[in-house]
Coordinates of C-alpha atoms (C1' of nucleotides) in Angstrom, one line a residue:
Chain A
X417 CA -25.5 2.0 27.2
X418 CA -25.3 1.0 23.5
X419 CA -26.0 3.1 20.4
X420 CA -26.9 1.8 17.0
X421 CA -27.1 3.0 13.5
X422 CA -28.9 1.3 10.6
X423 CA -26.6 0.9 7.7
X424 CA -27.2 1.2 3.9
X425 CA -27.8 -2.1 2.1
X426 CA -24.5 -1.6 0.2
X427 CA -22.4 -0.9 3.3
X428 CA -19.6 -3.2 4.3
X429 CA -18.1 -2.6 7.7
X430 CA -15.0 -4.7 7.1
X431 CA -14.3 -3.1 3.7
X432 CA -14.8 0.4 5.1
X433 CA -12.6 -0.2 8.2
X434 CA -9.7 -1.5 6.3
X435 CA -10.2 0.6 3.2
X436 CA -6.8 2.2 3.8
X437 CA -4.3 2.7 6.6
X438 CA -6.2 5.0 8.9
X439 CA -7.6 2.2 11.0
X440 CA -4.1 1.5 12.2
X441 CA -3.3 5.1 13.2
X442 CA -4.3 6.5 16.6
X443 CA -6.9 7.4 17.8
X444 CA -8.2 4.6 15.7
X445 CA -7.4 1.0 16.7
X446 CA -8.5 -2.2 15.0
X447 CA -8.9 -5.7 16.4
X448 CA -8.9 -7.7 13.2
X449 CA -9.7 -11.0 14.9
X450 CA -13.0 -9.7 16.4
X451 CA -13.5 -6.9 13.9
X452 CA -13.9 -4.2 16.5
X453 CA -12.9 -0.7 15.6
X454 CA -12.1 1.6 18.5
X455 CA -11.9 5.3 18.4
X456 CA -11.5 8.0 21.0
X457 CA -13.6 11.0 20.3
X458 CA -13.3 14.6 21.6
X459 CA -16.8 15.8 22.6
X460 CA -17.6 19.5 22.6
X461 CA -18.7 19.4 26.2
X462 CA -17.4 16.9 28.8
X463 CA -14.6 14.4 28.8
X464 CA -13.6 12.5 25.7
X465 CA -15.1 9.1 25.1
X466 CA -13.7 5.9 23.6
X467 CA -16.2 4.0 21.5
X468 CA -16.0 0.4 20.3
X469 CA -17.7 -0.1 17.0
X470 CA -18.9 -3.4 15.7
X471 CA -21.4 -4.4 13.0
X472 CA -23.9 -7.0 11.8
X473 CA -25.6 -7.0 8.4
X474 CA -28.0 -4.2 9.0
X475 CA -26.4 -2.0 11.7
X476 CA -23.3 -0.8 13.4
X477 CA -23.3 -0.9 17.2
X478 CA -21.4 1.6 19.3
X479 CA -20.3 0.9 22.9
X480 CA -19.1 4.0 24.6
X481 CA -16.6 3.9 27.5
X482 CA -19.0 5.9 29.7
X483 CA -22.6 6.9 29.9
X484 CA -23.5 9.7 27.5
X485 CA -26.0 12.5 27.8
X486 CA -28.3 13.3 24.9
X487 CA -26.1 15.9 23.3
X488 CA -22.9 13.8 23.6
X489 CA -24.7 10.7 22.2
X490 CA -25.9 12.8 19.2
X491 CA -22.3 13.9 18.6
X492 CA -21.0 10.3 18.8
X493 CA -23.6 9.2 16.3
X494 CA -22.7 12.1 14.0
X495 CA -19.0 11.3 14.2
X496 CA -19.5 7.6 13.5
X497 CA -21.8 8.3 10.5
X498 CA -19.1 10.7 9.2
X499 CA -16.2 8.3 9.8
X500 CA -17.9 5.3 8.2
X501 CA -19.3 7.4 5.3
X502 CA -22.8 6.1 6.1
X503 CA -24.4 9.2 4.4
X504 CA -22.4 9.1 1.2
X505 CA -24.4 8.5 -1.9
X506 CA -22.6 5.6 -3.6
X507 CA -25.3 4.7 -6.1
X508 CA -23.6 6.2 -9.1
X509 CA -20.3 4.5 -8.2
X510 CA -21.8 1.1 -7.7
X511 CA -23.8 1.4 -10.9
X512 CA -20.6 2.1 -12.8
X513 CA -18.8 -0.8 -11.1
X514 CA -21.6 -3.2 -11.8
X515 CA -21.4 -2.3 -15.5
X516 CA -17.6 -2.8 -15.8
X517 CA -16.2 -6.3 -16.3
X518 CA -13.7 -7.2 -13.5
X519 CA -15.0 -4.5 -11.2
X520 CA -18.4 -6.0 -10.3
X521 CA -16.9 -7.3 -7.1
X522 CA -16.7 -3.7 -5.8
X523 CA -20.5 -3.4 -5.5
X524 CA -20.9 -7.0 -4.5
X525 CA -18.5 -6.6 -1.6
X526 CA -19.5 -3.0 -0.7
X527 CA -16.0 -1.6 -1.2
X528 CA -15.5 2.1 -1.8
X529 CA -16.4 3.8 1.4
X530 CA -13.1 5.2 2.7
X531 CA -12.7 5.5 6.5
X532 CA -12.0 9.1 7.6
X533 CA -11.5 11.1 10.8
X534 CA -14.2 13.2 12.4
X535 CA -12.4 16.3 11.2
X536 CA -10.7 17.4 8.0
X537 CA -7.9 18.8 10.1
X538 CA -7.0 15.4 11.5
X539 CA -7.1 13.8 8.0
X540 CA -4.9 16.6 6.6
X541 CA -2.3 16.4 9.4
X542 CA -2.2 12.6 9.0
X543 CA -1.9 12.9 5.2
X544 CA 1.2 15.2 5.6
X545 CA 2.6 12.6 8.0
X546 CA 2.3 10.0 5.2
X547 CA 4.4 11.9 2.7
X548 CA 7.9 11.0 1.8
X549 CA 8.4 8.4 4.5
X550 CA 7.8 4.8 5.5
X551 CA 4.5 3.7 7.1
X552 CA 6.4 3.0 10.3
X553 CA 7.5 6.6 10.5
X554 CA 4.0 7.8 9.8
X555 CA 2.8 5.7 12.7
X556 CA 5.5 7.1 14.9
X557 CA 4.6 10.7 14.1
X558 CA 0.8 10.3 14.6
X559 CA 1.4 8.3 17.8
X560 CA 3.6 11.1 19.1
X561 CA 1.0 13.7 18.4
X562 CA -1.8 11.8 20.0
X563 CA 0.1 10.6 23.1
X564 CA 1.6 14.0 23.8
X565 CA -1.3 16.3 23.0
X566 CA -4.5 14.3 22.9
X567 CA -7.0 14.5 25.7
X568 CA -7.4 11.4 27.8
X569 CA -10.7 9.5 27.9
X570 CA -11.9 7.4 30.9
X571 CA -10.3 4.3 29.5
X572 CA -6.9 6.0 29.3
X573 CA -6.9 6.4 25.5
X574 CA -6.4 9.7 23.9
X575 CA -8.1 11.9 21.2
X576 CA -6.4 13.4 18.2
X577 CA -5.1 16.9 19.3
X578 CA -7.0 20.0 18.4
X579 CA -5.4 22.7 16.2
X580 CA -5.2 24.9 19.3
X581 CA -3.3 22.3 21.2
X582 CA -0.9 21.8 18.3
X583 CA -0.5 25.5 17.6
X584 CA 0.8 26.1 21.2
X585 CA 3.7 23.7 20.9
X586 CA 7.1 24.9 19.9
X587 CA 8.9 23.8 16.7
X588 CA 11.3 21.7 18.6
X589 CA 8.4 19.5 19.9
X590 CA 7.6 18.5 16.3
X591 CA 11.3 17.8 15.6
X592 CA 12.4 16.0 18.7
X593 CA 9.2 14.4 20.0
X594 CA 7.1 13.8 16.9
X595 CA 10.1 13.1 14.8
X596 CA 8.5 15.0 11.9
X597 CA 11.8 16.1 10.5
X598 CA 11.4 18.9 7.9
X599 CA 7.6 18.4 8.2
X600 CA 7.8 20.0 11.6
X601 CA 7.3 23.5 10.4
X602 CA 4.5 22.4 8.1
X603 CA 2.5 20.9 10.9
X604 CA 3.0 23.9 13.2
X605 CA 2.1 26.4 10.5
X606 CA -1.0 24.4 9.6
X607 CA -2.1 24.2 13.2
X608 CA -1.5 27.9 13.7
X609 CA -3.5 28.9 10.5
X610 CA -6.4 26.7 11.5
X611 CA -6.4 27.7 15.2
X612 CA -6.3 31.4 14.3
X613 CA -9.2 31.0 11.9
X614 CA -7.3 32.2 8.9
X615 CA -7.8 28.8 7.3
X616 CA -11.0 26.8 7.6
X617 CA -10.3 23.3 6.4
X618 CA -13.6 21.9 7.7
X619 CA -15.3 24.1 5.1
X620 CA -13.7 22.0 2.4
X621 CA -16.4 19.3 3.1
X622 CA -19.1 21.4 1.6
X623 CA -17.0 23.6 -0.6
X624 CA -18.7 24.9 -3.8
X625 CA -15.3 25.3 -5.5
X626 CA -14.6 23.3 -8.6
X627 CA -12.1 20.5 -7.7
X628 CA -9.2 22.2 -9.4
X629 CA -9.6 25.3 -7.3
X630 CA -10.1 23.4 -4.2
X631 CA -6.8 21.5 -4.9
X632 CA -5.2 24.9 -5.3
X633 CA -6.4 26.0 -1.9
X634 CA -5.3 22.7 -0.3
X635 CA -1.8 23.1 -1.9
X636 CA -1.5 26.5 -0.1
X637 CA -0.9 24.4 2.9
X638 CA 2.9 23.7 3.1
X639 CA 3.6 20.0 2.8
X640 CA 0.6 19.3 0.7
X641 CA 1.3 18.4 -2.9
X642 CA -0.7 16.5 -5.5
X643 CA -0.6 13.2 -3.7
X644 CA -1.7 14.6 -0.3
X645 CA -4.3 16.9 -1.8
X646 CA -5.9 14.2 -4.0
X647 CA -6.0 11.8 -1.1
X648 CA -7.7 14.3 1.1
X649 CA -10.1 15.0 -1.7
X650 CA -11.2 11.3 -1.6
X651 CA -12.0 11.8 2.1
X652 CA -14.1 14.8 1.2
X653 CA -16.1 12.7 -1.3
X654 CA -14.5 13.8 -4.6
X655 CA -12.8 11.1 -6.5
X656 CA -11.4 12.6 -9.7
X657 CA -7.8 12.6 -8.5
X658 CA -5.7 9.5 -8.7
X659 CA -3.4 10.3 -5.8
X660 CA -0.5 8.3 -7.2
X661 CA 2.4 7.4 -5.0
X662 CA 5.1 4.8 -5.0
X663 CA 2.8 2.1 -3.6
X664 CA -0.1 2.7 -6.0
X665 CA 2.3 2.8 -9.0
X666 CA 4.0 -0.4 -8.0
X667 CA 0.7 -2.1 -7.4
X668 CA -0.6 -1.0 -10.8
X669 CA 2.5 -2.4 -12.5
X670 CA 1.8 -5.8 -10.7
X671 CA -2.0 -6.0 -11.1
X672 CA -2.6 -4.3 -14.4
X673 CA 0.6 -4.2 -16.4
X674 CA 2.2 -7.7 -16.0
X675 CA 4.8 -6.4 -13.6
X676 CA 6.1 -3.9 -16.1
X677 CA 6.6 -0.2 -15.3
X678 CA 4.1 2.3 -16.7
X679 CA 4.0 6.0 -16.9
X680 CA 1.5 8.0 -14.8
X681 CA -0.2 9.0 -18.1
X682 CA -0.8 5.3 -18.9
X683 CA -2.2 4.7 -15.4
X684 CA -4.5 7.7 -15.8
X685 CA -5.6 6.4 -19.2
X686 CA -6.5 3.0 -17.7
X687 CA -9.0 4.5 -15.3
X688 CA -10.2 7.5 -17.4
X689 CA -13.4 5.7 -18.3
X690 CA -14.6 5.9 -14.7
X691 CA -14.7 9.6 -15.1
X692 CA -15.6 11.4 -11.8
X693 CA -15.1 8.0 -9.9
X694 CA -11.7 7.2 -11.4
X695 CA -9.7 7.8 -8.2
X696 CA -12.0 5.5 -6.2
X697 CA -12.1 2.9 -9.0
X698 CA -8.3 2.9 -9.0
X699 CA -8.1 2.5 -5.2
X700 CA -10.6 -0.3 -5.1
X701 CA -8.9 -2.1 -8.0
X702 CA -5.5 -2.0 -6.3
X703 CA -6.8 -3.0 -2.8
X704 CA -9.0 -5.8 -3.9
X705 CA -6.8 -8.4 -2.3
X706 CA -6.9 -6.7 1.1
X707 CA -10.0 -8.8 1.9
X708 CA -10.8 -12.2 0.4
X709 CA -14.3 -13.2 -0.7
X710 CA -15.0 -14.8 2.7
X711 CA -14.2 -11.5 4.4
X712 CA -10.8 -12.4 5.8
X713 CA -8.2 -9.7 5.8
X714 CA -4.9 -10.2 4.1
X715 CA -1.9 -10.2 6.4
Chain B
dG1252 C1' 28.3 -0.3 16.4
dC1253 C1' 29.4 2.7 12.7
dG1254 C1' 29.1 4.6 8.1
dT1255 C1' 26.9 4.7 3.7
dC1256 C1' 23.2 4.3 0.6
dC1257 C1' 18.4 4.5 -0.6
dA1258 C1' 13.3 5.4 -0.7
dG1259 C1' 9.6 8.3 0.1
dG1260 C1' 6.6 13.5 -1.7
dT1261 C1' 7.1 18.3 -1.6
dC1262 C1' 9.5 22.7 -1.9
dT1263 C1' 12.4 26.1 -3.9
dA1264 C1' 15.4 27.9 -7.3
dC1265 C1' 16.6 27.9 -11.7
dC1266 C1' 16.1 27.5 -16.7
Chain C
dG1209 C1' 5.9 24.6 -17.3
dG1210 C1' 9.6 21.4 -16.4
dT1211 C1' 13.6 19.9 -13.7
dA1212 C1' 17.3 19.3 -10.2
dG1213 C1' 18.6 19.2 -5.7
dA1214 C1' 17.6 19.6 -0.9
dC1215 C1' 14.8 18.3 2.9
dC1216 C1' 14.7 14.3 7.1
dT1217 C1' 14.1 9.7 8.8
dG1218 C1' 14.7 4.9 9.3
dG1219 C1' 15.7 0.6 7.3
dA1220 C1' 19.0 -2.2 4.7
dC1221 C1' 23.5 -3.4 4.0
dG1222 C1' 28.5 -3.9 4.4
dC1223 C1' 32.4 -3.6 7.2

DNA sequence: GCGTCCAGGTCTACC
DNA sequence: GGTAGACCTGGACGC
């Protein structure tokens, strides 16, 4: 069986898939030669399923690893729409980009939709795993979580673990197996809060709170500071935080400041004109060279 | 192979 | 509110 979703005119599958590092973290996998994104999904009833996602100009195609019933198919469609941001209203952003010299390419190439996980919990855990370490260590931590605690699909690939599965594991698992170091207690505490129902991170998606207050709630999670909170905000569809880290700062120096250092205030000033879209404008600006005009990914 | 240094965000204690 | 030092890992480097 094959499922299909018609895509918005402004949607770019390639730009969305490689919009940031998530496509390289399990349970996502990317085949950059054939442009196939695979993802193992946990279904509310029945065994997990691995889906292969490809795209043409007008639609994404979804090939599941097994036959799906009506309810399971509906959940897969919902998850894929969510992950690829197919329901996000990007009109205001693209209008702003079109009107800004040197940023027109963003709307022309359909950049700006940032790949996300089916759950806020997964995005949040992964974001904590990106803090204060190399990308290779992030990969190692996430791989450890998925391989040890994920549910296996028919193809042998695994889902991202649930809060309940993570909450059951002892601290030493996060230290010795996941190699999370001092983040171990943060991950366990987060899983316990979510599993017990005392923290509902999925509600952040439709939170009525002003961004500043939502950030405050996010930062109540140990291990989440400005960088992590503002990046998760982008995955929720709010782009007023810049989420500066060592990579974005260095890239700004190179791309927009002739290789010279600049303060965070200067970086903020540079993108301030983009108002509520400034975080997304910055990210697109600094990742422009991740895909060339012919759609080839940079190495 | 071993030891040392460093980079990477966040937390806590302190001013 | 701002700042210093600690947290932990892995990579780079020198020996």
